[in-house]
CSV table of C-alpha atoms in Angstrom, one decimal:
chain,number,residue,atom,x,y,z
A,733,MET,CA,-0.1,-0.1,0.0
A,734,LYS,CA,1.0,3.7,-0.8
A,735,VAL,CA,2.0,5.7,2.2
A,736,ILE,CA,3.7,8.8,3.4
A,737,SER,CA,5.9,9.4,6.6
A,738,VAL,CA,5.0,12.4,8.7
A,739,LYS,CA,6.7,14.0,11.8
A,740,PHE,CA,5.0,16.5,14.0
A,741,LYS,CA,8.2,17.2,16.2
A,742,GLU,CA,11.7,17.7,15.1
A,743,ASN,CA,12.9,14.7,17.3
A,744,GLY,CA,9.8,12.9,17.3
A,745,ARG,CA,8.9,9.6,15.5
A,746,ALA,CA,7.4,9.5,12.1
A,747,TYR,CA,3.8,8.1,11.4
A,748,TYR,CA,2.1,6.6,8.3
A,749,PHE,CA,-0.7,8.3,6.4
A,750,ASP,CA,-2.5,7.5,3.3
A,751,PRO,CA,-1.6,10.1,0.7
A,752,ALA,CA,-5.0,9.8,-0.9
A,753,GLU,CA,-3.8,10.1,-4.4
A,754,MET,CA,-2.1,13.5,-3.7
A,755,GLU,CA,1.3,14.3,-5.2
A,756,ILE,CA,3.2,14.6,-2.0
A,757,THR,CA,7.0,14.9,-1.6
A,758,ARG,CA,9.6,15.1,1.2
A,759,GLY,CA,9.6,18.7,2.9
A,760,ASP,CA,5.8,19.3,2.2
A,761,PHE,CA,3.5,20.1,5.1
A,762,VAL,CA,0.0,18.5,5.5
A,763,ILE,CA,-3.1,18.4,7.6
A,764,VAL,CA,-4.1,15.3,9.1
A,765,GLU,CA,-6.4,14.0,11.9
A,766,THR,CA,-4.7,12.2,14.7
A,767,ALA,CA,-5.8,10.8,18.1
A,768,ARG,CA,-4.9,14.3,19.6
A,769,GLY,CA,-6.9,16.2,17.0
A,770,THR,CA,-6.0,18.1,13.8
A,771,GLU,CA,-2.3,18.6,13.4
A,772,CYS,CA,0.0,19.9,10.9
A,773,GLY,CA,3.1,17.9,10.2
A,774,GLU,CA,6.1,17.7,8.0
A,775,VAL,CA,6.6,15.0,5.5
A,776,VAL,CA,9.9,13.3,6.1
A,777,ARG,CA,9.5,10.7,3.3
A,778,GLY,CA,7.3,10.9,0.2
A,779,VAL,CA,5.0,8.5,-1.3
A,780,HIS,CA,6.3,5.0,-1.0
A,781,GLU,CA,4.9,1.4,-0.7
A,782,VAL,CA,4.9,-0.6,2.5
A,783,SER,CA,3.7,-4.2,3.1
A,784,GLU,CA,0.0,-4.2,4.3
A,785,ASN,CA,0.8,-7.0,7.0
A,786,GLY,CA,2.3,-4.5,9.4
A,787,PHE,CA,-1.1,-2.6,9.8
A,788,ASN,CA,-3.9,-3.7,12.1
A,789,LYS,CA,-6.1,-0.8,11.2
A,790,GLU,CA,-6.9,1.4,8.3
A,791,LEU,CA,-4.8,4.4,7.9
A,792,LYS,CA,-6.0,7.7,8.1
A,793,PRO,CA,-5.9,10.0,4.8
A,794,VAL,CA,-4.5,13.1,4.5
A,795,VAL,CA,-7.0,15.8,4.9
A,796,ARG,CA,-5.4,18.4,2.7
A,797,MET,CA,-2.1,20.1,1.9
A,798,ALA,CA,-0.9,22.8,4.5
A,799,ASP,CA,-0.6,26.4,3.3
A,800,GLY,CA,1.4,29.4,4.8
A,801,VAL,CA,-1.3,30.5,7.2
A,802,ASP,CA,-1.2,26.4,8.7
A,803,VAL,CA,2.6,26.3,8.9
A,804,ARG,CA,2.8,29.8,10.7
A,805,ARG,CA,0.1,28.7,13.0
A,806,MET,CA,1.9,25.4,13.8
A,807,ARG,CA,5.1,27.3,14.5
A,808,GLN,CA,3.3,29.9,16.6
A,809,ASN,CA,1.8,27.0,18.7
A,810,HIS,CA,5.2,25.4,19.2
A,811,ALA,CA,6.5,28.9,20.9
A,812,ASP,CA,3.1,29.1,22.7
A,813,GLU,CA,3.6,25.6,24.0
A,814,ARG,CA,6.7,26.6,25.8
A,815,ARG,CA,5.1,29.4,27.7
A,816,ALA,CA,2.1,27.4,28.5
A,817,PHE,CA,4.6,24.7,29.9
A,818,GLU,CA,6.0,27.5,32.4
A,819,ILE,CA,2.6,28.6,33.4
A,820,CYS,CA,1.4,25.0,34.2
A,821,SER,CA,4.5,24.3,36.2
A,822,GLN,CA,3.9,27.4,38.2
A,823,ARG,CA,0.2,26.3,38.8
A,824,ILE,CA,1.4,22.8,39.8
A,825,ALA,CA,3.6,24.2,42.5
A,826,ALA,CA,0.9,26.6,43.7
A,827,HIS,CA,-1.6,23.6,44.1
A,828,GLY,CA,1.1,21.4,45.7
A,829,LEU,CA,0.5,18.5,43.3
A,830,ALA,CA,3.1,15.7,43.5
A,831,MET,CA,3.4,15.7,39.6
A,832,LYS,CA,6.1,16.3,37.1
A,833,LEU,CA,5.2,18.1,34.0
A,834,VAL,CA,6.8,16.6,31.0
A,835,GLU,CA,5.4,18.5,27.7
A,836,ALA,CA,2.6,20.9,26.6
A,837,GLU,CA,1.1,20.6,23.3
A,838,TYR,CA,-1.6,22.5,21.5
A,839,THR,CA,-3.8,21.2,18.5
A,840,LEU,CA,-3.5,23.1,15.4
A,841,ASP,CA,-7.0,24.7,15.9
A,842,ARG,CA,-5.9,25.6,19.5
A,843,ASN,CA,-9.2,24.0,20.5
A,844,LYS,CA,-7.2,21.8,23.0
A,845,LEU,CA,-4.2,22.1,25.1
A,846,ILE,CA,-2.8,18.9,26.4
A,847,PHE,CA,-0.3,18.6,29.4
A,848,TYR,CA,1.8,15.3,29.8
A,849,PHE,CA,2.9,14.4,33.2
A,850,THR,CA,4.4,11.6,35.4
A,851,ALA,CA,3.6,11.1,39.0
A,852,ASP,CA,4.1,8.2,41.2
A,853,ASN,CA,0.5,7.8,42.3
A,854,ARG,CA,-3.1,8.9,41.1
A,855,VAL,CA,-3.3,13.0,41.4
A,856,ASP,CA,-6.6,14.9,41.8
A,857,PHE,CA,-6.0,17.7,39.5
A,858,ARG,CA,-9.6,19.0,39.0
A,859,GLU,CA,-8.8,22.3,40.5
A,860,LEU,CA,-5.6,22.6,38.5
A,861,VAL,CA,-7.7,22.0,35.3
A,862,LYS,CA,-10.0,24.6,36.3
A,863,ASP,CA,-7.3,27.1,36.9
A,864,LEU,CA,-5.6,26.3,33.5
A,865,ALA,CA,-9.0,26.5,31.7
A,866,SER,CA,-9.7,30.1,33.1
A,867,HIS,CA,-6.1,31.3,32.1
A,868,PHE,CA,-5.8,29.8,28.6
A,869,HIS,CA,-9.7,29.8,27.6
A,870,THR,CA,-9.4,26.4,25.9
A,871,ARG,CA,-10.2,22.8,26.5
A,872,ILE,CA,-7.6,21.5,28.9
A,873,GLU,CA,-6.6,17.9,29.0
A,874,LEU,CA,-3.9,16.4,31.4
A,875,ARG,CA,-2.6,12.8,30.5
A,876,GLN,CA,-0.4,10.8,33.0
A,877,ILE,CA,2.3,8.9,31.1
A,878,GLY,CA,5.0,6.4,32.3
A,879,VAL,CA,8.8,7.3,32.7
A,880,ARG,CA,9.5,5.3,29.6
A,881,ASP,CA,7.1,7.4,27.6
A,882,GLU,CA,8.6,10.6,29.2
A,883,SER,CA,12.1,9.4,27.8
A,884,LYS,CA,10.4,8.5,24.5
A,885,MET,CA,9.1,12.3,24.2
A,886,LEU,CA,12.1,14.2,25.6
A,887,GLY,CA,14.7,12.2,23.6
A,888,GLY,CA,18.5,12.0,24.5
A,889,LEU,CA,21.5,9.8,24.2
A,890,GLY,CA,21.8,6.3,25.9
A,891,ILE,CA,25.0,5.0,27.2
A,892,CYS,CA,25.9,3.6,23.8
A,893,GLY,CA,26.1,6.9,22.5
A,894,GLN,CA,23.0,6.7,20.1
A,895,PRO,CA,19.6,8.5,20.6
A,896,PHE,CA,17.2,6.7,22.6
A,897,CYS,CA,15.7,3.6,20.8
A,898,CYS,CA,12.3,4.7,22.0
A,899,SER,CA,12.7,8.2,20.4
A,900,ARG,CA,13.9,6.6,16.9
A,901,PHE,CA,12.2,3.5,15.9
A,902,LEU,CA,10.5,1.6,18.8
A,903,LYS,CA,6.5,1.8,18.2
A,904,ASN,CA,5.7,-0.3,21.3
A,905,PHE,CA,7.6,-1.1,24.6
A,906,GLN,CA,8.5,-4.8,24.8
A,907,PRO,CA,8.6,-6.4,28.2
A,908,VAL,CA,12.0,-6.5,29.7
A,909,SER,CA,13.3,-8.6,32.7
A,910,ILE,CA,16.2,-9.2,34.7
A,911,LYS,CA,16.5,-12.9,33.5
A,912,MET,CA,17.5,-11.4,30.2
A,913,ALA,CA,20.5,-9.9,31.6
A,914,LYS,CA,21.3,-13.1,33.4
A,915,GLU,CA,21.0,-15.1,30.2
A,916,GLN,CA,23.4,-12.8,28.4
A,917,GLY,CA,26.1,-12.9,31.0
A,918,LEU,CA,25.7,-9.0,31.8
A,919,SER,CA,26.4,-7.3,35.0
A,920,LEU,CA,23.3,-7.2,37.2
A,921,ASN,CA,24.4,-3.7,38.4
A,922,PRO,CA,21.2,-1.7,38.1
A,923,THR,CA,23.2,1.3,36.8
A,924,LYS,CA,24.8,-0.5,34.1
A,925,ILE,CA,21.7,-2.2,32.5
A,926,SER,CA,19.0,0.6,33.2
A,927,GLY,CA,18.3,3.2,30.6
A,928,ALA,CA,17.9,7.1,31.3
A,929,CYS,CA,14.4,6.4,32.3
A,930,GLY,CA,15.5,4.1,35.3
A,931,ARG,CA,14.0,1.0,33.8
A,932,LEU,CA,16.0,-1.8,32.3
A,933,MET,CA,17.3,-1.3,28.8
A,934,CYS,CA,14.8,-2.0,25.7
A,935,CYS,CA,17.9,-3.3,23.8
A,936,LEU,CA,18.2,-6.2,26.3
A,937,ALA,CA,15.2,-7.8,24.4
A,938,TYR,CA,17.0,-7.5,20.8
A,939,GLU,CA,19.1,-10.5,21.1
A,940,GLN,CA,17.3,-12.5,23.9
A,941,LYS,CA,16.0,-15.3,21.4
A,942,SER,CA,19.6,-15.8,20.0
A,943,TYR,CA,21.0,-16.0,23.5
A,944,GLU,CA,18.5,-18.5,24.8
A,945,TYR,CA,19.3,-20.7,21.8
A,946,LEU,CA,23.1,-20.6,22.2
A,947,ASN,CA,22.9,-20.9,26.0
A,948,SER,CA,20.7,-24.1,25.2
A,949,ILE,CA,23.2,-25.9,23.0
A,950,THR,CA,26.3,-25.0,25.0
A,951,PRO,CA,27.3,-26.9,28.2
A,952,PRO,CA,27.2,-24.7,31.3
A,953,VAL,CA,29.8,-23.9,33.7
A,954,GLY,CA,30.6,-26.8,36.0
A,955,SER,CA,29.2,-29.6,33.5
A,956,THR,CA,31.5,-32.3,32.4
A,957,VAL,CA,32.3,-32.8,28.7
A,958,ARG,CA,34.5,-35.1,26.5
A,959,THR,CA,37.3,-33.0,24.6
A,960,PRO,CA,39.7,-34.4,22.1
A,961,ASP,CA,42.1,-34.5,25.0
A,962,GLY,CA,39.6,-36.4,27.2
A,963,GLU,CA,37.0,-35.7,30.0
A,964,GLY,CA,37.1,-32.3,31.8
A,965,VAL,CA,35.1,-29.7,33.6
A,966,VAL,CA,33.8,-26.6,31.9
A,967,THR,CA,35.4,-23.4,33.8
A,968,GLU,CA,34.5,-20.7,31.4
A,969,VAL,CA,31.8,-20.2,28.6
A,970,ASN,CA,31.6,-17.8,25.7
A,971,VAL,CA,28.3,-18.5,23.9
A,972,ILE,CA,28.9,-15.8,21.3
A,973,ALA,CA,32.3,-17.1,20.3
A,974,GLY,CA,31.1,-20.7,21.0
A,975,THR,CA,34.1,-21.6,23.0
A,976,LEU,CA,34.6,-23.6,26.2
A,977,LYS,CA,37.4,-23.4,28.6
A,978,VAL,CA,38.0,-26.8,30.1
A,979,ARG,CA,39.9,-28.0,33.1
A,980,SER,CA,41.1,-31.6,32.2
A,981,SER,CA,40.7,-34.5,34.8
A,982,VAL,CA,44.3,-35.0,34.0
A,983,GLU,CA,46.0,-32.8,36.7
A,984,SER,CA,49.3,-32.3,34.7
A,985,LEU,CA,47.3,-30.8,31.9
A,986,PRO,CA,46.7,-27.0,32.0
A,987,PRO,CA,43.1,-25.7,31.0
A,988,LYS,CA,42.3,-25.4,27.6
A,989,VAL,CA,39.9,-23.5,25.2
A,990,TYR,CA,37.9,-25.8,22.7
A,991,LYS,CA,35.4,-25.0,20.1
A,992,ARG,CA,31.8,-26.1,21.1
A,993,GLU,CA,31.5,-28.4,18.5
A,994,GLU,CA,34.6,-30.3,19.7
A,995,CYS,CA,33.0,-31.0,23.0
A,996,THR,CA,30.5,-33.7,23.8
A,997,TYR,CA,28.2,-33.2,26.7
A,998,LEU,CA,28.2,-35.8,29.4
A,999,ARG,CA,26.5,-34.6,32.4
A,1000,GLY,CA,25.8,-31.4,34.7
A,1001,GLY,CA,22.5,-30.1,33.8
A,1002,ARG,CA,21.3,-28.9,30.4
A,1003,ARG,CA,18.4,-27.1,29.0
A,1004,VAL,CA,16.5,-28.3,25.9
A,1005,PRO,CA,17.7,-26.8,22.5
A,1006,ARG,CA,15.5,-23.8,21.1
A,1007,ARG,CA,15.7,-22.6,17.8
A,1008,PRO,CA,16.4,-18.6,17.6
A,1009,ASP,CA,13.3,-18.2,15.3
A,1010,ALA,CA,11.0,-20.5,17.4
A,1011,GLU,CA,7.7,-18.7,18.7
A,1012,GLU,CA,6.8,-18.9,22.2
A,1013,LYS,CA,3.6,-20.6,23.1
A,1014,THR,CA,1.3,-18.7,25.2
A,1015,ASP,CA,-2.1,-19.8,27.0
């Protein structure tokens, strides 16, 4: 199907829309309907084709091409959002609410002003909404988001030196567990395996299936194996390189590194082999 990629913020992700037979190229501005309302966005990739298998719902079509008035209004809204953010922050402090404001956002027609915030618990912000509505004279909406969503909206650099995955290409957050770090032989120090949001890094899930498979076909540390030089006990494993460091049962021989294929597992506990592309069954 034919689509265009539209971005609404400089560091935001791009969304697909139906070009509706319009001649749209990169750099154009278009008016579209989103879950937040009517918005003006910049086309970052013109009309191109993608597989229909990746969509679970019908794409919304482009309403029309944006004109100079729309673009000026969009840029003015972005400038006003910074001022709205400051005012809302002051009002939050005045009401003594335990919440952290993340972002303010106007719809193109300014019929709605949305404030995104994080909080540890539920917040009664009814009085705050009344206060903001009387000041901005428009519909006010407050949305509570998680710390991962906060990082996705604000962006930044991860410990790898690259922009956050969630800000670049992740559409949905995948479940990440400490078990993944154990499977991959990583340090369990929270400061080393956590992202800027304070949660476990999303990238731990990228290679998890491969690690599960490699671990399942690699004799674990402490197991007994048969090597070309006789039996021995595995003292060290590198599942990525596919090597085992084995201490021979013959005391006169020093520990030696073997390829995984050169060793035959004898005893010591072993998981069932699992293909990297095997799909997990759920109830």
